[in-house]
Short mmCIF file of C-alpha atoms in Angstrom, two decimals:
data_model
loop_
_atom_site.label_atom_id
_atom_site.label_comp_id
_atom_site.label_asym_id
_atom_site.label_seq_id
_atom_site.Cartn_x
_atom_site.Cartn_y
_atom_site.Cartn_z
CA UNK A 1 232.05 -25.58 -63.99
CA UNK A 2 228.66 -26.73 -64.73
CA UNK A 3 228.73 -24.62 -67.79
CA UNK A 4 232.19 -26.13 -68.66
CA UNK A 5 230.38 -29.28 -67.99
CA UNK A 6 227.54 -28.38 -70.29
CA UNK A 7 230.18 -27.49 -73.26
CA UNK A 8 231.85 -30.37 -73.23
CA UNK A 9 228.86 -32.75 -73.55
CA UNK A 10 227.55 -30.48 -76.27
CA UNK A 11 231.21 -31.10 -78.16
CA UNK A 12 231.02 -34.96 -77.27
CA UNK A 13 228.31 -34.83 -78.84
CA UNK A 14 228.90 -32.58 -81.86
CA UNK A 15 225.86 -29.94 -81.33
CA UNK A 16 228.26 -26.91 -80.86
CA UNK A 17 227.86 -24.21 -82.94
CA UNK A 18 230.86 -23.82 -85.95
CA UNK A 19 232.12 -20.67 -83.97
CA UNK A 20 231.76 -21.96 -80.24
CA UNK A 21 233.22 -25.68 -82.17
CA UNK A 22 236.44 -23.43 -83.13
CA UNK A 23 237.10 -22.37 -79.97
CA UNK A 24 236.43 -25.27 -78.16
CA UNK A 25 239.46 -26.78 -80.22
CA UNK A 26 241.59 -24.39 -80.33
CA UNK A 27 240.97 -24.23 -76.51
CA UNK A 28 241.81 -27.96 -76.34
CA UNK A 29 244.83 -27.64 -77.90
CA UNK A 30 246.34 -25.05 -76.21
CA UNK A 31 245.16 -26.27 -71.89
CA UNK A 32 246.06 -30.19 -71.73
CA UNK A 33 243.71 -30.45 -68.21
CA UNK A 34 241.05 -29.37 -70.55
CA UNK A 35 241.85 -31.76 -72.87
CA UNK A 36 242.42 -34.25 -70.10
CA UNK A 37 238.76 -33.53 -68.85
CA UNK A 38 237.55 -33.88 -71.95
CA UNK A 39 238.61 -37.54 -72.09
CA UNK A 40 236.88 -38.04 -69.19
CA UNK A 41 234.06 -37.33 -70.18
CA UNK A 42 234.44 -39.19 -73.40
CA UNK A 43 235.38 -42.16 -71.67
CA UNK A 44 232.59 -42.06 -68.73
CA UNK A 45 229.55 -42.05 -71.55
CA UNK A 46 231.84 -44.71 -73.13
CA UNK A 47 231.88 -46.86 -70.25
CA UNK A 48 228.77 -46.03 -68.84
CA UNK A 49 227.15 -45.30 -71.81
CA UNK A 50 225.42 -48.92 -71.77
CA UNK A 51 222.28 -49.36 -69.84
CA UNK A 52 222.23 -53.21 -70.70
CA UNK A 53 225.66 -53.71 -69.87
CA UNK A 54 225.14 -51.64 -66.69
CA UNK A 55 221.93 -53.99 -65.75
CA UNK A 56 224.43 -56.78 -66.58
CA UNK A 57 227.06 -55.77 -64.53
CA UNK A 58 224.34 -55.52 -61.60
CA UNK A 59 222.77 -58.51 -62.25
CA UNK A 60 226.70 -60.05 -62.00
CA UNK A 61 227.31 -58.05 -58.75
CA UNK A 62 223.86 -59.77 -57.09
CA UNK A 63 224.90 -63.46 -58.55
CA UNK A 64 228.78 -63.04 -56.87
CA UNK A 65 227.80 -61.56 -53.33
CA UNK A 66 225.19 -64.78 -52.74
CA UNK A 67 228.06 -66.96 -54.36
CA UNK A 68 230.26 -67.52 -50.80
CA UNK A 69 233.68 -69.44 -51.73
CA UNK A 70 235.68 -71.60 -50.07
CA UNK A 71 239.58 -71.75 -49.84
CA UNK A 72 239.57 -74.86 -50.62
CA UNK A 73 242.21 -76.42 -53.39
CA UNK A 74 239.68 -78.15 -55.00
CA UNK A 75 238.77 -76.88 -58.26
CA UNK A 76 235.76 -79.21 -58.33
CA UNK A 77 232.10 -77.66 -57.74
CA UNK A 78 229.97 -79.77 -55.87
CA UNK A 79 226.01 -80.35 -55.58
CA UNK A 80 225.64 -77.82 -52.96
CA UNK A 81 224.32 -74.90 -54.62
CA UNK A 82 227.20 -72.93 -53.84
CA UNK A 83 230.33 -72.55 -55.47
CA UNK A 84 233.66 -73.99 -53.23
CA UNK A 85 232.77 -78.02 -54.06
CA UNK A 86 231.21 -80.62 -52.08
CA UNK A 87 234.38 -82.87 -51.94
CA UNK A 88 236.67 -82.97 -48.62
CA UNK A 89 237.23 -81.06 -46.02
CA UNK A 90 235.45 -78.31 -45.87
CA UNK A 91 236.75 -75.33 -43.01
CA UNK A 92 234.37 -73.00 -44.01
CA UNK A 93 231.42 -75.24 -42.24
CA UNK A 94 234.23 -75.49 -39.28
CA UNK A 95 234.44 -71.52 -39.00
CA UNK A 96 230.36 -71.50 -38.84
CA UNK A 97 230.26 -74.42 -36.18
CA UNK A 98 232.73 -72.80 -34.08
CA UNK A 99 231.70 -69.04 -34.09
CA UNK A 100 228.39 -70.87 -33.64
CA UNK A 101 229.67 -72.39 -30.51
CA UNK A 102 231.10 -69.03 -29.02
CA UNK A 103 228.07 -67.25 -29.75
CA UNK A 104 226.17 -69.58 -27.39
CA UNK A 105 228.69 -69.79 -24.99
CA UNK A 106 228.68 -65.46 -25.10
CA UNK A 107 224.52 -65.81 -24.80
CA UNK A 108 224.66 -67.84 -22.04
CA UNK A 109 223.54 -65.79 -18.85
CA UNK A 110 225.62 -66.53 -16.43
CA UNK A 111 225.67 -65.62 -12.57
CA UNK A 112 228.57 -63.24 -12.29
CA UNK A 113 227.94 -61.78 -8.89
CA UNK A 114 229.59 -63.21 -6.47
CA UNK A 115 228.08 -65.48 -4.22
CA UNK A 116 226.64 -62.79 -1.16
CA UNK A 117 228.36 -63.53 1.99
CA UNK A 118 226.56 -66.15 5.02
CA UNK A 119 224.10 -63.92 6.43
CA UNK A 120 225.40 -63.62 10.21
CA UNK A 121 222.03 -62.78 11.51
CA UNK A 122 220.45 -65.27 9.63
CA UNK A 123 222.89 -67.98 10.72
CA UNK A 124 222.36 -67.20 14.05
CA UNK A 125 218.51 -67.50 13.51
CA UNK A 126 219.08 -71.42 12.32
CA UNK A 127 221.52 -72.45 15.14
CA UNK A 128 218.96 -70.97 18.07
CA UNK A 129 215.18 -71.47 16.51
CA UNK A 130 214.17 -74.02 18.80
CA UNK A 131 212.72 -78.12 17.96
CA UNK A 132 209.72 -77.13 19.72
CA UNK A 133 208.66 -74.11 17.00
CA UNK A 134 207.63 -71.79 20.01
CA UNK A 135 209.44 -69.08 18.27
CA UNK A 136 206.83 -68.73 15.46
CA UNK A 137 207.74 -66.08 14.19
CA UNK A 138 211.09 -66.38 13.30
CA UNK A 139 209.92 -69.52 11.84
CA UNK A 140 207.45 -67.41 9.56
CA UNK A 141 210.19 -64.96 8.29
CA UNK A 142 213.08 -67.55 8.23
CA UNK A 143 213.23 -69.75 5.12
CA UNK A 144 216.04 -71.62 6.54
CA UNK A 145 213.95 -72.22 10.09
CA UNK A 146 213.00 -76.04 9.71
CA UNK A 147 216.07 -76.74 7.87
CA UNK A 148 217.63 -80.74 8.55
CA UNK A 149 220.42 -81.58 9.76
CA UNK A 150 223.15 -81.67 7.30
CA UNK A 151 221.30 -79.79 4.58
CA UNK A 152 222.83 -76.37 3.61
CA UNK A 153 220.90 -73.06 4.35
CA UNK A 154 219.20 -71.19 0.77
CA UNK A 155 221.01 -68.14 -0.38
CA UNK A 156 219.00 -65.02 1.17
CA UNK A 157 218.63 -62.71 -1.59
CA UNK A 158 220.74 -60.61 -1.90
CA UNK A 159 219.82 -57.08 -0.09
CA UNK A 160 220.65 -54.19 -2.52
CA UNK A 161 220.62 -55.38 -5.96
CA UNK A 162 222.15 -52.67 -8.52
CA UNK A 163 219.54 -50.91 -10.77
CA UNK A 164 219.46 -52.17 -13.64
CA UNK A 165 221.57 -50.47 -17.09
CA UNK A 166 219.02 -48.74 -19.64
CA UNK A 167 220.17 -48.87 -23.22
CA UNK A 168 218.67 -47.22 -25.78
CA UNK A 169 217.50 -48.45 -28.63
CA UNK A 170 219.12 -46.82 -31.99
CA UNK A 171 216.33 -47.65 -33.82
CA UNK A 172 213.83 -46.26 -31.39
CA UNK A 173 211.91 -42.95 -32.84
CA UNK A 174 211.76 -39.99 -30.94
CA UNK A 175 208.02 -38.77 -30.82
CA UNK A 176 209.12 -35.17 -30.33
CA UNK A 177 211.09 -35.42 -33.92
CA UNK A 178 208.88 -37.53 -35.73
CA UNK A 179 205.34 -34.92 -34.61
CA UNK A 180 207.35 -32.04 -36.11
CA UNK A 181 208.47 -34.41 -39.26
CA UNK A 182 204.57 -34.45 -39.42
CA UNK A 183 203.83 -30.76 -39.33
CA UNK A 184 205.39 -31.19 -42.25
CA UNK A 185 205.62 -27.56 -43.75
CA UNK A 186 206.97 -24.65 -41.71
CA UNK A 187 207.90 -22.15 -43.09
CA UNK A 188 205.90 -20.10 -47.01
CA UNK A 189 209.58 -18.01 -47.08
CA UNK A 190 212.05 -21.54 -47.51
CA UNK A 191 210.51 -24.79 -49.00
CA UNK A 192 212.74 -27.48 -48.78
CA UNK A 193 211.71 -30.62 -51.55
CA UNK A 194 212.71 -33.58 -53.21
CA UNK A 195 214.97 -34.54 -50.04
CA UNK A 196 216.90 -37.68 -50.18
CA UNK A 197 219.52 -39.31 -47.97
CA UNK A 198 222.39 -41.49 -49.40
CA UNK A 199 224.44 -43.51 -46.93
CA UNK A 200 227.33 -45.04 -48.43
CA UNK A 201 229.76 -47.18 -47.32
CA UNK A 202 233.85 -45.36 -47.35
CA UNK A 203 236.39 -48.14 -45.85
CA UNK A 204 235.50 -47.52 -41.96
CA UNK A 205 233.24 -44.55 -42.03
CA UNK A 206 229.72 -43.52 -44.44
CA UNK A 207 229.99 -41.05 -46.55
CA UNK A 208 226.47 -39.23 -45.75
CA UNK A 209 224.85 -37.50 -48.49
CA UNK A 210 222.06 -35.31 -47.95
CA UNK A 211 220.47 -33.64 -51.27
CA UNK A 212 217.56 -31.78 -52.23
CA UNK A 213 215.85 -28.76 -53.11
CA UNK A 214 215.14 -25.11 -51.69
CA UNK A 215 212.63 -23.10 -52.83
CA UNK A 216 212.98 -19.73 -51.21
CA UNK A 217 212.10 -16.26 -51.84
CA UNK A 218 214.53 -14.74 -50.30
CA UNK A 219 218.06 -14.18 -51.40
CA UNK A 220 220.20 -17.06 -50.07
CA UNK A 221 223.20 -14.54 -49.86
CA UNK A 222 221.17 -12.23 -47.03
CA UNK A 223 220.90 -15.27 -44.90
CA UNK A 224 223.11 -18.22 -43.57
CA UNK A 225 221.35 -22.20 -43.77
CA UNK A 226 221.97 -24.70 -40.90
CA UNK A 227 222.01 -28.72 -41.50
CA UNK A 228 221.73 -30.30 -38.30
CA UNK A 229 221.97 -34.14 -37.75
CA UNK A 230 220.73 -35.99 -34.63
CA UNK A 231 220.71 -39.09 -33.65
CA UNK A 232 217.50 -40.47 -31.73
CA UNK A 233 218.86 -39.79 -27.83
CA UNK A 234 215.77 -37.51 -27.05
CA UNK A 235 217.84 -35.41 -24.07
CA UNK A 236 220.08 -34.32 -27.46
CA UNK A 237 217.33 -32.26 -29.05
CA UNK A 238 217.72 -29.64 -30.23
CA UNK A 239 220.72 -28.61 -28.14
CA UNK A 240 223.77 -31.51 -29.29
CA UNK A 241 223.41 -32.27 -32.87
CA UNK A 242 225.48 -35.28 -33.77
CA UNK A 243 226.82 -33.25 -37.30
CA UNK A 244 226.33 -29.73 -37.77
CA UNK A 245 227.49 -27.59 -40.69
CA UNK A 246 226.26 -24.36 -43.28
CA UNK A 247 224.73 -24.88 -46.86
CA UNK A 248 224.97 -23.15 -49.19
CA UNK A 249 221.97 -23.53 -51.49
CA UNK A 250 223.20 -23.36 -55.74
CA UNK A 251 220.83 -21.47 -58.03
CA UNK A 252 219.17 -23.41 -60.96
CA UNK A 253 218.90 -21.49 -63.64
CA UNK A 254 215.86 -21.33 -66.01
CA UNK A 255 212.25 -22.73 -65.48
CA UNK A 256 211.17 -20.94 -62.24
CA UNK A 257 208.11 -22.91 -60.08
CA UNK A 258 205.22 -20.69 -59.72
CA UNK A 259 203.99 -19.79 -56.37
CA UNK A 260 201.56 -17.11 -54.33
CA UNK A 261 205.25 -15.79 -52.87
CA UNK A 262 208.05 -15.43 -55.70
CA UNK A 263 210.70 -18.10 -55.11
CA UNK A 264 213.64 -18.82 -56.56
CA UNK A 265 214.66 -22.92 -57.07
CA UNK A 266 218.25 -23.73 -55.52
CA UNK A 267 219.86 -27.12 -54.84
CA UNK A 268 221.68 -28.01 -51.90
CA UNK A 269 223.81 -31.09 -51.21
CA UNK A 270 225.42 -31.65 -47.67
CA UNK A 271 227.90 -34.42 -48.46
CA UNK A 272 230.22 -35.61 -45.36
CA UNK A 273 232.64 -39.12 -44.06
CA UNK A 274 231.15 -39.71 -40.69
CA UNK A 275 231.10 -42.81 -38.46
CA UNK A 276 227.59 -44.13 -38.33
CA UNK A 277 226.31 -46.74 -35.66
CA UNK A 278 223.45 -48.28 -37.03
CA UNK A 279 220.46 -46.63 -36.05
CA UNK A 280 217.32 -44.46 -36.91
CA UNK A 281 219.09 -40.07 -37.11
CA UNK A 282 217.11 -37.27 -37.80
CA UNK A 283 218.43 -34.24 -39.91
CA UNK A 284 216.91 -30.39 -40.06
CA UNK A 285 217.42 -27.30 -42.01
CA UNK A 286 217.24 -24.05 -40.10
CA UNK A 287 218.10 -20.08 -40.39
CA UNK A 288 221.34 -19.76 -38.28
CA UNK A 289 219.84 -17.03 -36.53
CA UNK A 290 216.32 -18.69 -36.39
CA UNK A 291 215.66 -22.01 -34.10
CA UNK A 292 212.79 -22.89 -35.48
CA UNK A 293 213.57 -25.37 -38.13
CA UNK A 294 212.48 -25.38 -42.17
CA UNK A 295 212.00 -28.96 -42.45
CA UNK A 296 212.70 -32.12 -40.83
CA UNK A 297 213.71 -35.43 -41.79
CA UNK A 298 215.01 -38.72 -41.03
CA UNK A 299 216.49 -41.53 -41.83
CA UNK A 300 218.08 -44.86 -41.04
CA UNK A 301 221.12 -46.63 -41.10
CA UNK A 302 220.34 -50.66 -40.95
CA UNK A 303 222.46 -53.25 -39.19
CA UNK A 304 225.31 -54.98 -41.28
CA UNK B 1 230.45 -76.65 -79.42
CA UNK B 2 228.55 -78.29 -76.95
CA UNK B 3 224.95 -77.54 -76.30
CA UNK B 4 226.67 -76.64 -72.80
CA UNK B 5 228.62 -74.18 -73.90
CA UNK B 6 226.05 -72.94 -75.95
CA UNK B 7 224.10 -72.06 -72.99
CA UNK B 8 226.77 -69.81 -71.72
CA UNK B 9 227.25 -67.75 -74.35
CA UNK B 10 223.30 -67.72 -74.80
CA UNK B 11 223.03 -67.06 -71.01
CA UNK B 12 225.16 -64.17 -71.35
CA UNK B 13 223.94 -62.86 -74.30
CA UNK B 14 220.63 -62.83 -72.95
CA UNK B 15 221.62 -61.23 -69.14
CA UNK B 16 220.03 -64.78 -67.99
CA UNK B 17 219.87 -64.77 -64.55
CA UNK B 18 219.95 -68.40 -64.16
CA UNK B 19 222.36 -69.16 -66.86
CA UNK B 20 225.02 -66.34 -65.36
CA UNK B 21 224.32 -68.43 -61.44
CA UNK B 22 225.62 -71.70 -63.40
CA UNK B 23 228.69 -70.28 -64.75
CA UNK B 24 229.30 -68.90 -61.88
CA UNK B 25 228.55 -72.36 -60.10
CA UNK B 26 230.10 -74.38 -62.57
CA UNK B 27 233.48 -72.65 -63.12
CA UNK B 28 234.68 -70.11 -60.38
CA UNK B 29 235.80 -72.10 -58.48
CA UNK B 30 238.37 -73.32 -60.80
CA UNK B 31 239.49 -69.82 -61.90
CA UNK B 32 238.85 -69.05 -57.94
CA UNK B 33 242.10 -71.81 -57.64
CA UNK B 34 244.14 -70.51 -59.79
CA UNK B 35 244.14 -67.38 -58.82
CA UNK B 36 245.17 -68.04 -55.28
CA UNK B 37 248.08 -70.17 -56.82
CA UNK B 38 249.45 -67.11 -58.54
CA UNK B 39 249.50 -64.72 -55.28
CA UNK B 40 245.57 -63.65 -55.14
CA UNK B 41 242.36 -63.89 -52.86
CA UNK B 42 238.74 -64.81 -53.34
CA UNK B 43 237.60 -61.07 -53.25
CA UNK B 44 240.12 -60.76 -56.73
CA UNK B 45 238.89 -63.92 -58.03
CA UNK B 46 235.36 -63.08 -57.97
CA UNK B 47 236.22 -59.83 -59.22
CA UNK B 48 238.62 -60.98 -61.77
CA UNK B 49 236.24 -63.44 -62.85
CA UNK B 50 232.95 -60.44 -63.20
CA UNK B 51 235.52 -58.49 -65.01
CA UNK B 52 235.90 -61.20 -67.81
CA UNK B 53 232.21 -62.24 -68.18
CA UNK B 54 231.40 -58.42 -68.97
CA UNK B 55 234.67 -58.55 -71.77
CA UNK B 56 232.78 -61.51 -73.24
CA UNK B 57 229.60 -59.86 -73.31
CA UNK B 58 230.91 -57.11 -74.58
CA UNK B 59 232.48 -59.11 -77.33
CA UNK B 60 229.58 -61.45 -77.55
CA UNK B 61 227.53 -58.02 -78.59
CA UNK B 62 229.62 -56.77 -80.73
CA UNK B 63 228.61 -58.80 -83.97
CA UNK B 64 231.46 -60.56 -84.82
CA UNK B 65 231.71 -63.48 -82.17
CA UNK B 66 232.28 -66.79 -82.72
CA UNK B 67 233.28 -69.19 -79.75
CA UNK B 68 236.19 -71.31 -81.64
CA UNK B 69 237.07 -73.36 -78.64
CA UNK B 70 235.78 -74.42 -75.20
CA UNK B 71 234.08 -71.71 -73.16
CA UNK B 72 235.91 -72.52 -70.15
CA UNK B 73 239.18 -72.25 -72.25
CA UNK B 74 238.33 -68.49 -73.52
CA UNK B 75 236.77 -67.68 -70.19
CA UNK B 76 239.97 -69.10 -68.46
CA UNK B 77 242.19 -66.79 -70.87
CA UNK B 78 240.76 -63.95 -70.41
CA UNK B 79 240.80 -64.64 -66.81
CA UNK B 80 244.36 -65.31 -66.70
CA UNK B 81 245.14 -62.33 -69.01
CA UNK B 82 243.35 -59.39 -66.45
CA UNK B 83 245.21 -61.40 -63.39
CA UNK B 84 248.11 -60.72 -64.92
CA UNK B 85 247.99 -57.41 -66.20
CA UNK B 86 246.69 -56.85 -62.65
CA UNK B 87 249.83 -58.68 -60.84
CA UNK B 88 252.42 -57.13 -63.69
CA UNK B 89 251.28 -53.54 -62.08
CA UNK B 90 252.16 -54.36 -59.25
CA UNK B 91 255.19 -55.96 -59.34
CA UNK B 92 256.68 -53.55 -62.32
CA UNK B 93 258.61 -56.51 -63.33
CA UNK B 94 257.64 -59.08 -65.90
CA UNK B 95 254.83 -61.46 -64.71
CA UNK B 96 255.42 -65.71 -64.73
CA UNK B 97 251.86 -67.08 -63.67
CA UNK B 98 251.61 -70.96 -62.84
CA UNK B 99 249.93 -72.97 -65.23
CA UNK B 100 249.26 -75.75 -66.31
CA UNK B 101 248.50 -75.10 -69.60
CA UNK B 102 249.51 -72.79 -71.95
CA UNK B 103 246.43 -70.24 -73.38
CA UNK B 104 246.24 -67.76 -75.92
CA UNK B 105 243.64 -65.51 -76.35
CA UNK B 106 241.03 -65.29 -78.29
CA UNK B 107 241.32 -63.80 -81.79
CA UNK B 108 239.42 -60.14 -81.01
CA UNK B 109 239.37 -59.75 -77.58
CA UNK B 110 243.23 -58.04 -77.77
CA UNK B 111 240.94 -54.46 -77.25
CA UNK B 112 238.29 -55.23 -75.24
CA UNK B 113 241.42 -56.47 -72.65
CA UNK B 114 242.92 -53.05 -73.36
CA UNK B 115 239.60 -51.31 -72.29
CA UNK B 116 239.22 -53.56 -69.31
CA UNK B 117 240.81 -51.54 -66.68
CA UNK B 118 239.35 -48.42 -67.88
CA UNK B 119 236.34 -49.71 -67.90
CA UNK B 120 237.02 -51.40 -63.86
CA UNK B 121 237.92 -47.57 -62.88
CA UNK B 122 234.74 -46.07 -64.26
CA UNK B 123 232.01 -48.79 -62.68
CA UNK B 124 234.01 -48.95 -59.33
CA UNK B 125 233.42 -45.21 -59.19
CA UNK B 126 229.72 -45.49 -60.41
CA UNK B 127 229.11 -48.17 -57.73
CA UNK B 128 230.21 -45.13 -54.83
CA UNK B 129 227.18 -43.06 -55.65
CA UNK B 130 223.45 -42.78 -54.15
CA UNK B 131 220.64 -44.56 -56.04
CA UNK B 132 219.47 -41.80 -57.24
CA UNK B 133 222.35 -40.43 -58.86
CA UNK B 134 223.13 -43.70 -60.60
CA UNK B 135 219.90 -44.65 -62.12
CA UNK B 136 220.13 -40.27 -63.21
CA UNK B 137 222.96 -40.98 -64.81
CA UNK B 138 222.27 -44.01 -66.32
CA UNK B 139 219.86 -42.57 -68.00
CA UNK B 140 221.52 -39.70 -69.69
CA UNK B 141 223.99 -41.63 -70.52
CA UNK B 142 222.19 -44.04 -72.43
CA UNK B 143 220.41 -40.09 -74.27
CA UNK B 144 217.35 -40.45 -72.54
CA UNK B 145 215.69 -36.63 -73.29
CA UNK B 146 215.72 -35.07 -70.36
CA UNK B 147 212.09 -34.20 -69.87
CA UNK B 148 211.58 -37.90 -69.52
CA UNK B 149 214.74 -38.61 -66.90
CA UNK B 150 211.89 -35.71 -65.11
CA UNK B 151 208.85 -37.87 -65.44
CA UNK B 152 210.75 -41.25 -64.76
CA UNK B 153 212.53 -39.93 -61.70
CA UNK B 154 209.31 -37.97 -60.71
CA UNK B 155 211.86 -34.86 -60.45
CA UNK B 156 210.21 -31.18 -60.22
CA UNK B 157 211.72 -29.67 -63.43
CA UNK B 158 214.52 -30.38 -66.08
CA UNK B 159 216.43 -27.40 -64.49
CA UNK B 160 216.39 -29.40 -61.39
CA UNK B 161 217.26 -32.53 -63.35
CA UNK B 162 220.39 -31.28 -64.41
CA UNK B 163 221.50 -29.26 -61.66
CA UNK B 164 221.23 -32.93 -60.18
CA UNK B 165 223.01 -34.85 -63.21
CA UNK B 166 225.68 -32.17 -63.17
CA UNK B 167 226.29 -33.06 -59.17
CA UNK B 168 225.73 -36.52 -59.73
CA UNK B 169 228.57 -36.26 -62.83
CA UNK B 170 231.06 -33.99 -60.90
CA UNK B 171 230.85 -36.55 -57.82
CA UNK B 172 231.46 -39.60 -60.46
CA UNK B 173 234.96 -36.86 -61.90
CA UNK B 174 235.43 -36.97 -58.52
CA UNK B 175 235.91 -40.48 -57.75
CA UNK B 176 237.75 -40.99 -60.75
CA UNK B 177 240.54 -38.57 -60.17
CA UNK B 178 240.14 -39.69 -56.45
CA UNK B 179 241.51 -43.20 -57.54
CA UNK B 180 245.13 -44.58 -57.82
CA UNK B 181 244.22 -46.70 -61.23
CA UNK B 182 243.40 -43.15 -62.46
CA UNK B 183 246.95 -41.29 -62.29
CA UNK B 184 248.13 -45.13 -63.43
CA UNK B 185 246.40 -45.26 -66.73
CA UNK B 186 247.77 -41.15 -67.21
CA UNK B 187 251.01 -42.50 -67.40
#
C-alpha cells in the first residue's frame, strides 16, 4: 500500500520515468479502483495543498468557537461583543441563570440523614436529674442536664457514623508507574522513541492513537509485542489493564540508525475507539512473554 | 464600495483575526436567522458561514476578484447557495428557500461553489487527524522537502518521516472514504 501511495504521488508530481508512466496510465485505464484512488489523492492535494488557506480555516474555527449564537429571531447584532444581538429577551441568559441556580441547589450541603431517634437513656437522665445537683457525675456527662423547662434537648451525636466514602482522584498520579517512567530506558534490544498519543473525539467515544518508533535488534516476527493501557488506580497495575492489544511493527525502509547493537527501525501504531473518562492514564509496551515493561508512557484526558 | 466593505475584503485577504471577528459579529446573526428559517440550526449556520468565507477567500486570492455589489450581498448569496445545495441533497426534490430577496451569485463563483462540498469533505477528514498528522500533512501538501519536515518536526529520520506521512495520509483517505458525502460525490 505504501508503494502504491508513493507511485500515485510521483504520478501526480509528474516525476515518473517514461516507461513507468506508460505502465501506470495503462493501469489507470483498466483499473477503475486505482483511478478512484488517484482522484482521491489529487483532491487531497488540491484541497489541503494551500497552507495559507489551511491557516485561514483554522483561524475561522477558533473565532467560531468563541462566539455564541442566540436563538433570537432578531437578526441585528448588538454591541455586547457576542454575535446574537443585545435587544429583546435573551433566552440564553435565562437558561444560564436557571442552570446556575440548579447548580447552587445541588451543591448546597443538605442533611439527608434521618434525625436520630430520641435516646431513651438520655431522656431518662434529663427527667431524673435532681434539682439539687447531687448527681454531679450525670451532670458532667449529660449535656442536657441543665435544661430548663420547655427547652428542647439537643440531639446527641449519632453513635455509628458511616465511614467516609473514598473516591479516587482520576487526575492523581500512580507513584509506582511514575517511577517506571523516570527510569526511561528498559532494554538495549528494544527501544521505543518519538512516542505520541492523540485523543480524538469520535461521537460519544474517543479515538485513542498511540504511535511512534521501535528500534529493535530482534526480528519482530520472532516475538510478540503487546501494548497495555491502565488508568491511575494503583490496584489495577500491572494485572488489570483497561486495554490490551498486540502490536505489529512495520519496518522502515532506507536509512537505519547507527547503534552499538545493530538495530532496525520500525513504526508502531495503536488505534482504537474507547470510552475514556477524564483523568490520567498510563500505557506500556512489553513482550507478551515477559512481565517487565519495555516502555512506559503517560497521557491525560482533560475535563470537557 | 464603502470603506467598511473594503475592510471586510481586506480582513479576509489578510486573514486578519480582528477583522474576521468583526465580520462574524456583523453578519453571522443575520445569516443564522436565514438558516434557521430554512430548516437549519445555529451549528449549520456557523458551518455555512465558515464555508462561505473560505469560498470568498479563494476568490479574493485568485487574482481576478472585484466586488461589484455590497459585501453582505456577496456573503448572503454564497451562504444561500451553500445551504440551498445542502437542503437539495437531503430532500431529493427542488427546494424553495424562504427569502425576502432574490439574489444571484456573483459571476466567477460558480466553480468555487461546485468544489466547496469536496473541499469541506477533505477539511472535515483533516480535522479528525491528530495534531502531528495535521502538521506533517500540511507540510507535505505544501511540497516542503522531507529533510525540512524532519527538522521542523524534530523527527528522527527521513525514512521515519515518510512512514509517518504514509500512515497519516492513509488515515485521512480512510476518513474521507468513510464519510457518506464521499459516496454521494462519486455518483
